[in-house]
PDB file of C-alpha atoms in Angstrom:
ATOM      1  CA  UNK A 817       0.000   0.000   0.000  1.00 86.00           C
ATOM      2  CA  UNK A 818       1.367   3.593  -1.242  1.00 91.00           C
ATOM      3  CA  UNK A 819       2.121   5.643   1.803  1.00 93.00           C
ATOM      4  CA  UNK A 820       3.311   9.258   1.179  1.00 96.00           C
ATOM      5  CA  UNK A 821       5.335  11.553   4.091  1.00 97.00           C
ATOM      6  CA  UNK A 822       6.022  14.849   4.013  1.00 97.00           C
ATOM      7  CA  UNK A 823       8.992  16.524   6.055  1.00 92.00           C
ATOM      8  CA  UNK A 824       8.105  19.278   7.794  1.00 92.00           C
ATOM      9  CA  UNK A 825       4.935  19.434   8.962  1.00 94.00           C
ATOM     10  CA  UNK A 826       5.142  23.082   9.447  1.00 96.00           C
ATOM     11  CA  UNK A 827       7.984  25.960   8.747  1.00 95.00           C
ATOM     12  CA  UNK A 828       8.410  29.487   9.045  1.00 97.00           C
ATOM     13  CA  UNK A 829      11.078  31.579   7.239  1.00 96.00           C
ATOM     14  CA  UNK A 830      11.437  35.097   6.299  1.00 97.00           C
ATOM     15  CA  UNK A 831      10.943  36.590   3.398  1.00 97.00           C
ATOM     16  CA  UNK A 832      13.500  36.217   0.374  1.00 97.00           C
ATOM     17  CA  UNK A 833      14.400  32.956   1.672  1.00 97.00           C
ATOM     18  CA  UNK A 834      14.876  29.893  -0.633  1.00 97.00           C
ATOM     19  CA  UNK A 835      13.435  26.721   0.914  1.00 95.00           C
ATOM     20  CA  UNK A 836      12.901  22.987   0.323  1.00 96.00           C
ATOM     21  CA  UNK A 837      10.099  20.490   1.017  1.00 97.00           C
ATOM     22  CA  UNK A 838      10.378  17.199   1.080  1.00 97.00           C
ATOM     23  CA  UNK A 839       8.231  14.430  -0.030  1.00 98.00           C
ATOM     24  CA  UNK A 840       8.832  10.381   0.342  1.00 97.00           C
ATOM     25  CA  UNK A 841       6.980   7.697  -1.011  1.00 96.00           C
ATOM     26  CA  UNK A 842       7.345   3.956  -0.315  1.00 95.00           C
ATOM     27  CA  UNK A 843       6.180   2.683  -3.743  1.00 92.00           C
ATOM     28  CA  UNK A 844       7.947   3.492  -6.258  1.00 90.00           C
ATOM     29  CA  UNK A 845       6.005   1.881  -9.297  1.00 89.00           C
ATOM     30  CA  UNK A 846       4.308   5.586  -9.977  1.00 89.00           C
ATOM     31  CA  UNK A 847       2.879   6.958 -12.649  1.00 87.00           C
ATOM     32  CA  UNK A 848       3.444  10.963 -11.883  1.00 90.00           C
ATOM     33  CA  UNK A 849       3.750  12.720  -8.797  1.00 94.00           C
ATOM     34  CA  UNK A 850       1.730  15.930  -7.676  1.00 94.00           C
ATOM     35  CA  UNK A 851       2.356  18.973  -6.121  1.00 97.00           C
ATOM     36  CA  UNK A 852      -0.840  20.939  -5.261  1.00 96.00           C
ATOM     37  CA  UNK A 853      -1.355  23.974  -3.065  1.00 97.00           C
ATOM     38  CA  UNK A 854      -4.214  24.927  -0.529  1.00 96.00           C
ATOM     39  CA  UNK A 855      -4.849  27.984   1.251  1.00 94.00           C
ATOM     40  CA  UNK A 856      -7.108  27.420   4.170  1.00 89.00           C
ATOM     41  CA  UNK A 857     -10.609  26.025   3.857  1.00 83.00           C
ATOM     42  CA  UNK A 858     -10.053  26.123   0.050  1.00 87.00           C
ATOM     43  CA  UNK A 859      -9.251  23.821  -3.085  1.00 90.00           C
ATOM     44  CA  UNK A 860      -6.179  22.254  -4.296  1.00 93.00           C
ATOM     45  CA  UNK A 861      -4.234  24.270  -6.791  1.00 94.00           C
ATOM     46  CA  UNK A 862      -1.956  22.092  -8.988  1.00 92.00           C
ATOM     47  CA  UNK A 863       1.355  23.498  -9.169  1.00 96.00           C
ATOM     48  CA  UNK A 864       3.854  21.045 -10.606  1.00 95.00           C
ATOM     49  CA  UNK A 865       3.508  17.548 -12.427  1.00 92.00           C
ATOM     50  CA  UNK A 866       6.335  15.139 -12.823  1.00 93.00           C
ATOM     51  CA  UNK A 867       5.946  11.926 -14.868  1.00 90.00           C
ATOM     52  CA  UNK A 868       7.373   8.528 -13.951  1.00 89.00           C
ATOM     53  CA  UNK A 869      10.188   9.310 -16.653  1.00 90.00           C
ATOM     54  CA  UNK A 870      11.004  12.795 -16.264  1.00 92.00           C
ATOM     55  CA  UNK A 871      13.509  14.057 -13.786  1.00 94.00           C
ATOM     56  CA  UNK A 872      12.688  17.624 -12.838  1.00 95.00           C
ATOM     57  CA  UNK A 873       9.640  20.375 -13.295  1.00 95.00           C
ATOM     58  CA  UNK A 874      10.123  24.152 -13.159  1.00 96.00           C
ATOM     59  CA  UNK A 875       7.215  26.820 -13.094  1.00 95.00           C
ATOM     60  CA  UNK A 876       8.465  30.191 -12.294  1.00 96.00           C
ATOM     61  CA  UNK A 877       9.749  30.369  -8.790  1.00 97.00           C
ATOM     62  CA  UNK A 878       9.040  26.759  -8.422  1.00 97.00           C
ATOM     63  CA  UNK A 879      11.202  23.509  -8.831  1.00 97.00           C
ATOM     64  CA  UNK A 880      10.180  20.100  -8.529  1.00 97.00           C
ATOM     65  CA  UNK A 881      12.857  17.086  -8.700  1.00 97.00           C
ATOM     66  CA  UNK A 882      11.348  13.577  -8.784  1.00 97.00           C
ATOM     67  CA  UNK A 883      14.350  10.471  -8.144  1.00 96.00           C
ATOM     68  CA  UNK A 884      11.792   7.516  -8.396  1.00 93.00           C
ATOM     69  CA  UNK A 885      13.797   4.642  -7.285  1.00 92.00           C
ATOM     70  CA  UNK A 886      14.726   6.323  -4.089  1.00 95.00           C
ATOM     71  CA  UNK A 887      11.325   7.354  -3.412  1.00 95.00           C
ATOM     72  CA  UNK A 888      11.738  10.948  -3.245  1.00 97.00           C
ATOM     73  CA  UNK A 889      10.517  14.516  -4.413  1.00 97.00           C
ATOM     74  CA  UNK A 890      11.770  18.256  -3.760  1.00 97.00           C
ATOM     75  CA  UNK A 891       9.560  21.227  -4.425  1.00 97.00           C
ATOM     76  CA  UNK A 892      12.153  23.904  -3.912  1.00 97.00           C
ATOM     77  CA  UNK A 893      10.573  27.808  -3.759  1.00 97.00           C
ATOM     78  CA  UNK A 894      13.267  30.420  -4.470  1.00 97.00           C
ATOM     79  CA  UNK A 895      13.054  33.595  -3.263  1.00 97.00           C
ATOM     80  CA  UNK A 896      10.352  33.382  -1.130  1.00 97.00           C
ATOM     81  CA  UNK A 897       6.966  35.673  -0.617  1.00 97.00           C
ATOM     82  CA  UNK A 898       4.320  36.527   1.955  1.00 97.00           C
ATOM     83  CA  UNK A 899       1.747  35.067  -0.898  1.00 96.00           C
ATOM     84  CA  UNK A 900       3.887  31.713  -0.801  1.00 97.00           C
ATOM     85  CA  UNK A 901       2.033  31.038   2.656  1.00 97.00           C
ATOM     86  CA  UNK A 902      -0.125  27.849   2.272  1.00 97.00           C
ATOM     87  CA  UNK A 903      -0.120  24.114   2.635  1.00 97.00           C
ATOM     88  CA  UNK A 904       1.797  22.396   0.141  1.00 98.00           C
ATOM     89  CA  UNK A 905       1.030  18.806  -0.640  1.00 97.00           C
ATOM     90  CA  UNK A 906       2.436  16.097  -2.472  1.00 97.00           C
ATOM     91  CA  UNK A 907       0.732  13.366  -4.393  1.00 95.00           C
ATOM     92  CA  UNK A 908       1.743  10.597  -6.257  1.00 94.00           C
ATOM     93  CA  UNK A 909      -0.635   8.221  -8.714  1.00 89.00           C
ATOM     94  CA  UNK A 910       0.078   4.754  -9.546  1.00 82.00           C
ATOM     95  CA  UNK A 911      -0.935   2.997 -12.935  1.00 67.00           C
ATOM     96  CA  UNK A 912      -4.601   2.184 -12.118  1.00 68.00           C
ATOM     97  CA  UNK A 913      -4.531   3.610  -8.469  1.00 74.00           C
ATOM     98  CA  UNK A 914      -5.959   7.122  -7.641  1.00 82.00           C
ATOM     99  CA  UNK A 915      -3.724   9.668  -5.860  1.00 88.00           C
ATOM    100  CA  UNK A 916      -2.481   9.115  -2.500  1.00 93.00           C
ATOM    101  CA  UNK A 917      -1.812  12.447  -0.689  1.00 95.00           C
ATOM    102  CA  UNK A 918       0.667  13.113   2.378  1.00 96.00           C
ATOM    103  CA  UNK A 919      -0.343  15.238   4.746  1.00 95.00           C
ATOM    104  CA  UNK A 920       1.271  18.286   3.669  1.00 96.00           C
ATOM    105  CA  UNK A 921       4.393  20.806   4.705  1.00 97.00           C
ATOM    106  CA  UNK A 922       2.259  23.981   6.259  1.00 97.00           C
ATOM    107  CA  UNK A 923       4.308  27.492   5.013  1.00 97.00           C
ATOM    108  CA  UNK A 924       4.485  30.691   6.815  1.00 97.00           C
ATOM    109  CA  UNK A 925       6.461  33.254   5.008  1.00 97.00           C
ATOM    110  CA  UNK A 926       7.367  36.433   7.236  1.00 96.00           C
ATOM    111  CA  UNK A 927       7.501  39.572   5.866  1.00 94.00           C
TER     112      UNK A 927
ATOM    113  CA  UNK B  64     -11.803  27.870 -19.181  1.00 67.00           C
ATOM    114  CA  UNK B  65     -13.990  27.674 -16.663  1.00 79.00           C
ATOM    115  CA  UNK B  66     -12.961  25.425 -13.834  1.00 92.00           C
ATOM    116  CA  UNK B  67     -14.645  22.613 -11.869  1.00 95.00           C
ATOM    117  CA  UNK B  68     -17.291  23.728 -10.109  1.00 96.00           C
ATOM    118  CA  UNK B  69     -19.145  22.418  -6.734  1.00 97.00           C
ATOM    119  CA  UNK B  70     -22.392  22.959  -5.427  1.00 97.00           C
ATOM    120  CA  UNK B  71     -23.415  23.338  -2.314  1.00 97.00           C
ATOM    121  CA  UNK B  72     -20.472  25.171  -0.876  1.00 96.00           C
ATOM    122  CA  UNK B  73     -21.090  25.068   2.824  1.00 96.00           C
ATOM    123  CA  UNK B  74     -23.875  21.984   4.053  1.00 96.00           C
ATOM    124  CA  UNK B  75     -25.208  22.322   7.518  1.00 97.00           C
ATOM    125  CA  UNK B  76     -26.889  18.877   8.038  1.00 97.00           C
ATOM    126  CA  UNK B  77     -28.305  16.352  11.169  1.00 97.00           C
ATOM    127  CA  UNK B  78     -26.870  12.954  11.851  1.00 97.00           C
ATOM    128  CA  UNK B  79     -29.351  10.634  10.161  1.00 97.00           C
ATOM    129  CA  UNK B  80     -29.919  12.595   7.118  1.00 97.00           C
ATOM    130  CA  UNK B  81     -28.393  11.850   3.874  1.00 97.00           C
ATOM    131  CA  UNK B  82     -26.801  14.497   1.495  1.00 98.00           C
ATOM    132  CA  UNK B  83     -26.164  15.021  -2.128  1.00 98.00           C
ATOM    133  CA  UNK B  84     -23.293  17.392  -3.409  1.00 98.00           C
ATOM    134  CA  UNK B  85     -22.445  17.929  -7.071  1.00 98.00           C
ATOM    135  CA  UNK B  86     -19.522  18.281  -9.275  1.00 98.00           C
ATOM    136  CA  UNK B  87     -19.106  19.912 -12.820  1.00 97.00           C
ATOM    137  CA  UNK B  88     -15.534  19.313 -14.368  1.00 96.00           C
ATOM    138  CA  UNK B  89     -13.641  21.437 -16.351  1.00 94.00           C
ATOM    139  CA  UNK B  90     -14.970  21.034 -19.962  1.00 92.00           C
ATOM    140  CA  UNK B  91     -13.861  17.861 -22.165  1.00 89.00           C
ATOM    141  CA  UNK B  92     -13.249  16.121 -19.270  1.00 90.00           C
ATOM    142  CA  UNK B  93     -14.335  12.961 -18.737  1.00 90.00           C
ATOM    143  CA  UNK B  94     -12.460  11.457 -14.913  1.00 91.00           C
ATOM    144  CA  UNK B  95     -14.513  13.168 -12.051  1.00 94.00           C
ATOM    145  CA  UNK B  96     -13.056  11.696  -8.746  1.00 94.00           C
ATOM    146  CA  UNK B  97     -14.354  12.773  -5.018  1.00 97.00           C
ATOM    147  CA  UNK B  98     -11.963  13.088  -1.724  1.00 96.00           C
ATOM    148  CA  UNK B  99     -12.706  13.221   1.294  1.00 97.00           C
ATOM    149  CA  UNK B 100     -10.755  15.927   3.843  1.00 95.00           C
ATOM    150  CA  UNK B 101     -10.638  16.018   7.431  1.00 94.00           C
ATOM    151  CA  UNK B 102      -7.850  17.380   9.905  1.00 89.00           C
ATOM    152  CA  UNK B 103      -7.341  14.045  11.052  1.00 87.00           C
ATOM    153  CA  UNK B 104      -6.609  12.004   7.659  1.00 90.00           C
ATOM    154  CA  UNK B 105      -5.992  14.257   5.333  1.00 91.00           C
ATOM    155  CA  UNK B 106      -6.986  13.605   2.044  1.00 93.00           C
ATOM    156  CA  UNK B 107      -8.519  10.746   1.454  1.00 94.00           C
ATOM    157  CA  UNK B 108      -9.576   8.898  -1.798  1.00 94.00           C
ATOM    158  CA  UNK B 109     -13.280   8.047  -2.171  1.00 96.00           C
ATOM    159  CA  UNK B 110     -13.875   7.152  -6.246  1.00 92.00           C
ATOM    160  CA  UNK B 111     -13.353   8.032  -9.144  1.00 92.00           C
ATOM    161  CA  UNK B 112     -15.763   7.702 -12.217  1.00 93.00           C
ATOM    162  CA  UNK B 113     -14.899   7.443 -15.959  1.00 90.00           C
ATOM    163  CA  UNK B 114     -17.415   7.631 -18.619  1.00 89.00           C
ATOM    164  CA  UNK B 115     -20.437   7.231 -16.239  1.00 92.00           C
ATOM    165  CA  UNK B 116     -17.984   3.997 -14.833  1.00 93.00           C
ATOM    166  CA  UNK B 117     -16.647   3.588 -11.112  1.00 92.00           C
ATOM    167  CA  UNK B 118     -13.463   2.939 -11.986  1.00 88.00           C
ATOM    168  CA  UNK B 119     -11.828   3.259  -8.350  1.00 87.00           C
ATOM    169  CA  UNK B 120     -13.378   3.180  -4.721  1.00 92.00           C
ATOM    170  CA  UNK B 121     -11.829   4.004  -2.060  1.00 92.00           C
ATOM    171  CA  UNK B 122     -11.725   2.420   1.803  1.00 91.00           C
ATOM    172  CA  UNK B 123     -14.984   4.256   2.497  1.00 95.00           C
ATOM    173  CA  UNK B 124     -18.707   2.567   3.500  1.00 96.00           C
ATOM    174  CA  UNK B 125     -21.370   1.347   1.515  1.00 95.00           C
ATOM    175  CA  UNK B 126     -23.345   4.908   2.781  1.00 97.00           C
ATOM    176  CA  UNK B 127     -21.197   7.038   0.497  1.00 97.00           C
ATOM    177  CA  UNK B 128     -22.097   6.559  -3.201  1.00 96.00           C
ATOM    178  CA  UNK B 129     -21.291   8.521  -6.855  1.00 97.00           C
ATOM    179  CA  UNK B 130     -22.404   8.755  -9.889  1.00 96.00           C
ATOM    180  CA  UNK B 131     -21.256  10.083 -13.438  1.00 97.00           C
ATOM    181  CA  UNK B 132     -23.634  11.661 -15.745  1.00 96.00           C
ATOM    182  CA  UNK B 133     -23.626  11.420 -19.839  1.00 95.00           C
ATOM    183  CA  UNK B 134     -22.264  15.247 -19.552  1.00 93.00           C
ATOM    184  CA  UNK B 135     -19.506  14.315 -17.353  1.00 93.00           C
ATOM    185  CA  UNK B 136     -21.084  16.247 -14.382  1.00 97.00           C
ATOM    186  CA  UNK B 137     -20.960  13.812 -11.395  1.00 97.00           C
ATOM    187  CA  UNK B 138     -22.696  13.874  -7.673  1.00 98.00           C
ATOM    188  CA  UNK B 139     -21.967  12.286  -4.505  1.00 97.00           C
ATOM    189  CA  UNK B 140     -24.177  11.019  -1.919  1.00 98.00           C
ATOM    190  CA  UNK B 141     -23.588  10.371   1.516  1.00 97.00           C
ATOM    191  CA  UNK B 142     -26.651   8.567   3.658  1.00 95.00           C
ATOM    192  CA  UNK B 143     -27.711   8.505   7.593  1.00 96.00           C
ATOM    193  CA  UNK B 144     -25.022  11.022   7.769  1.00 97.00           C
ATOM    194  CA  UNK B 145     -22.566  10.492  11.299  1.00 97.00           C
ATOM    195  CA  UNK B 146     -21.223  13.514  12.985  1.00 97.00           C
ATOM    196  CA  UNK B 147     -17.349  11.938  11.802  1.00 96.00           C
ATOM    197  CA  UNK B 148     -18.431  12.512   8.179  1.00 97.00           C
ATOM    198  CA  UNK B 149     -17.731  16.316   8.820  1.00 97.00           C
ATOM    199  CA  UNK B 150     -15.430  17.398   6.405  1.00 97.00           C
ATOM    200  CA  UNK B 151     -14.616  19.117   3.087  1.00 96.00           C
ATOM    201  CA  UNK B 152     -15.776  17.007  -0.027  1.00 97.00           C
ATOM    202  CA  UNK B 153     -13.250  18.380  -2.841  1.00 96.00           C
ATOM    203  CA  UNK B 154     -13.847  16.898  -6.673  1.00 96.00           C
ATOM    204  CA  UNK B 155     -11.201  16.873  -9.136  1.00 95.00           C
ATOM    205  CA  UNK B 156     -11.409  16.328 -12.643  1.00 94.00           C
ATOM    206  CA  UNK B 157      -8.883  15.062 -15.754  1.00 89.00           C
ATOM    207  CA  UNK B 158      -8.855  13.848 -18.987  1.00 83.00           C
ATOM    208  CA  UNK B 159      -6.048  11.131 -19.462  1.00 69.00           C
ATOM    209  CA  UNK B 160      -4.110  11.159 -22.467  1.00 61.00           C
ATOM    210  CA  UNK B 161      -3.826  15.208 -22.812  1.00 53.00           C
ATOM    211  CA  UNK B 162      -0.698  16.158 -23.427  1.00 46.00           C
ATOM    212  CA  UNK B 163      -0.222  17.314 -19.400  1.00 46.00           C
ATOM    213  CA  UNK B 164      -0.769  13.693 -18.628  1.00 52.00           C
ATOM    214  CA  UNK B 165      -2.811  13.210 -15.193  1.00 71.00           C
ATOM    215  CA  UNK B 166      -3.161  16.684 -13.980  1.00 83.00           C
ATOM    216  CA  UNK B 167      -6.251  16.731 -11.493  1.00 88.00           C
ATOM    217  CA  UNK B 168      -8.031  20.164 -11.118  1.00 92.00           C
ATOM    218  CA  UNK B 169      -9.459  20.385  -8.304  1.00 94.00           C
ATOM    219  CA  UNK B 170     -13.000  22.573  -7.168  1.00 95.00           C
ATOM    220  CA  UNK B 171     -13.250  24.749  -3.999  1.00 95.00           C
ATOM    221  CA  UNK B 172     -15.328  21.623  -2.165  1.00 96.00           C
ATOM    222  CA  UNK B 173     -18.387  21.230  -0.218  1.00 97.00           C
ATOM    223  CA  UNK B 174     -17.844  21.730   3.540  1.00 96.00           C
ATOM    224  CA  UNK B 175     -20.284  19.601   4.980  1.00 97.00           C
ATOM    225  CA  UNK B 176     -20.622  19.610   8.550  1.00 97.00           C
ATOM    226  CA  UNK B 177     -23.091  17.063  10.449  1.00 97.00           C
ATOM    227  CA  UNK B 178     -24.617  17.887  13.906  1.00 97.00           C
TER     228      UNK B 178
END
C-alpha cells in the first residue's frame, strides 16, 4: 500500500528565503507525482507535475525534482513571498490507483 | 476555461440525514473523482468515475455513493449522515491522455458539517 510523508509538517522563514520540502513515497512503481497547493478552507491548486520518466519540473519560482527509485521529491521555492504562505502537498498516482496524498508541509512566510 | 465547479459550498446537516453534493468538471473532461478531507486524515480517496464507470473506490462505507452523468457532471451522496463525516468534499477532474498527462483540477469543495 502507497504511503506518502512529508517533512516538515510546518515551517516558518522570512521573506526572500529559498526553501525545500520534502516528499517520500514507499512505492515506487508511480505513474506521476503531484504537487498541489491549498490555502485554508479552500481547493487544491496544482502546481507542478512530474511523470514517472522525467527528472525535474520548473514553473516560475518553483522547482520540482522527482528520483523515483529512491522514493523521493523536492519542491524547492526560491526567493520566497508573503503570498507563498499555504499548505503544500504532495501526491503521487500509480498505474490504475488514484492519488495518495501526504499530509502536507504547512508554510508561513514572514515579511 | 472555466474550472470545476461544486455545489453546495457550505452543508449544515443532522446525523441521520443523507446528502447530495455535485460536481461539474472542467470542460472535455471525462475522470470526475471525489476526496474526502478532514484534519485528522488528510486527504482521502473516495472514487473516481470514468465515462459514467466507477473505476476506483476508495476504503470508504457502503453509505457514500457517486455517480457520473452522460455530460460528465458527477454527484456524490452520503446517507444517515454520522457527525465523523464532517469534512470538506473536494472533486477533481482530468482527462487522461492530454498532453499534461494526469493533472487533477481540483473545485473549492463542499464543507459539509453534520450535527
Amino acid at each position: 500500500k502507497q504511503e506518502v510523508t512529508q517533512i516538515p509538517a510546518a515551517l516558518s522563514v522570512p521573506e526572500g528565503e529559498n526553501l525545500v520540502l520534502n516528499c517520500s513515497f514507499t512505492d515506487s512503481a508511480i505513474y506521476n507525482l503531484q504537487w498541489f497547493r491549498q490555502d485554508p478552507g479552500k481547493g487544491l491548486t496544482s502546481l507542478l507535475l512530474i511523470q514517472s520518466s522525467q527528472r525535474e519540473q520548473t514553473s516560475g519560482r518553483l522547482n520540482a525534482s522527482l528520483d523515483k527509485s529512491s522514493g523521493r521529491s523536492t519542491l524547492y521555492i526560491a526567493a520566497s513571498q508573503p503570498g507563498d504562505s499555504a499548505t503544500y502537498l504532495c501526491a503521487v498516482e500509480g498505474g490504475n490507483t488514484p492519488l495518495v496524498f501526504g499530509k502536507g508541509t504547512r508554510l508561513s512566510v514572514i515579511a | 476555461k472555466a474550472g470545476v465547479t461544486q455545489t453546495p459550498r457550505y452543508l449544515i446537516k443532522t446525523r441521520g440525514q443523507q446528502v447530495t453534493l455535485s460536481c461539474s468538471p472542467i470542460s472535455g473532461h471525462r475522470s470526475v473523482s471525489w476526496y474526502q478531507q478532514t484534519p485528522g486524515q488528510g486527504l482521502q480517496f473516495l472514487f473516481e468515475y470514468f465515462s459514467e464507470t466507477q473505476r476506483n473506490k476508495g476504503n470508504f462505507p457502503g453509505r457514500f455513493s457517486g455517480r457520473q452523468f452522460s455530460n460528465s457532471r458527477s454527484e456524490m451522496n452520503v446517507s444517515t449522515l454520522e457527525l465523523g463525516d464532517s469534512a470538506l468534499y473536494l472533486c477533481a477532474s482530468s482527462q487522461p491522455g492530454l498532453a499534461e498527462g494526469g493533472t487533477q483540477y481540483f473545485g473549492p469543495g463542499t464543507r459539509l458539517l453534520v450535527l
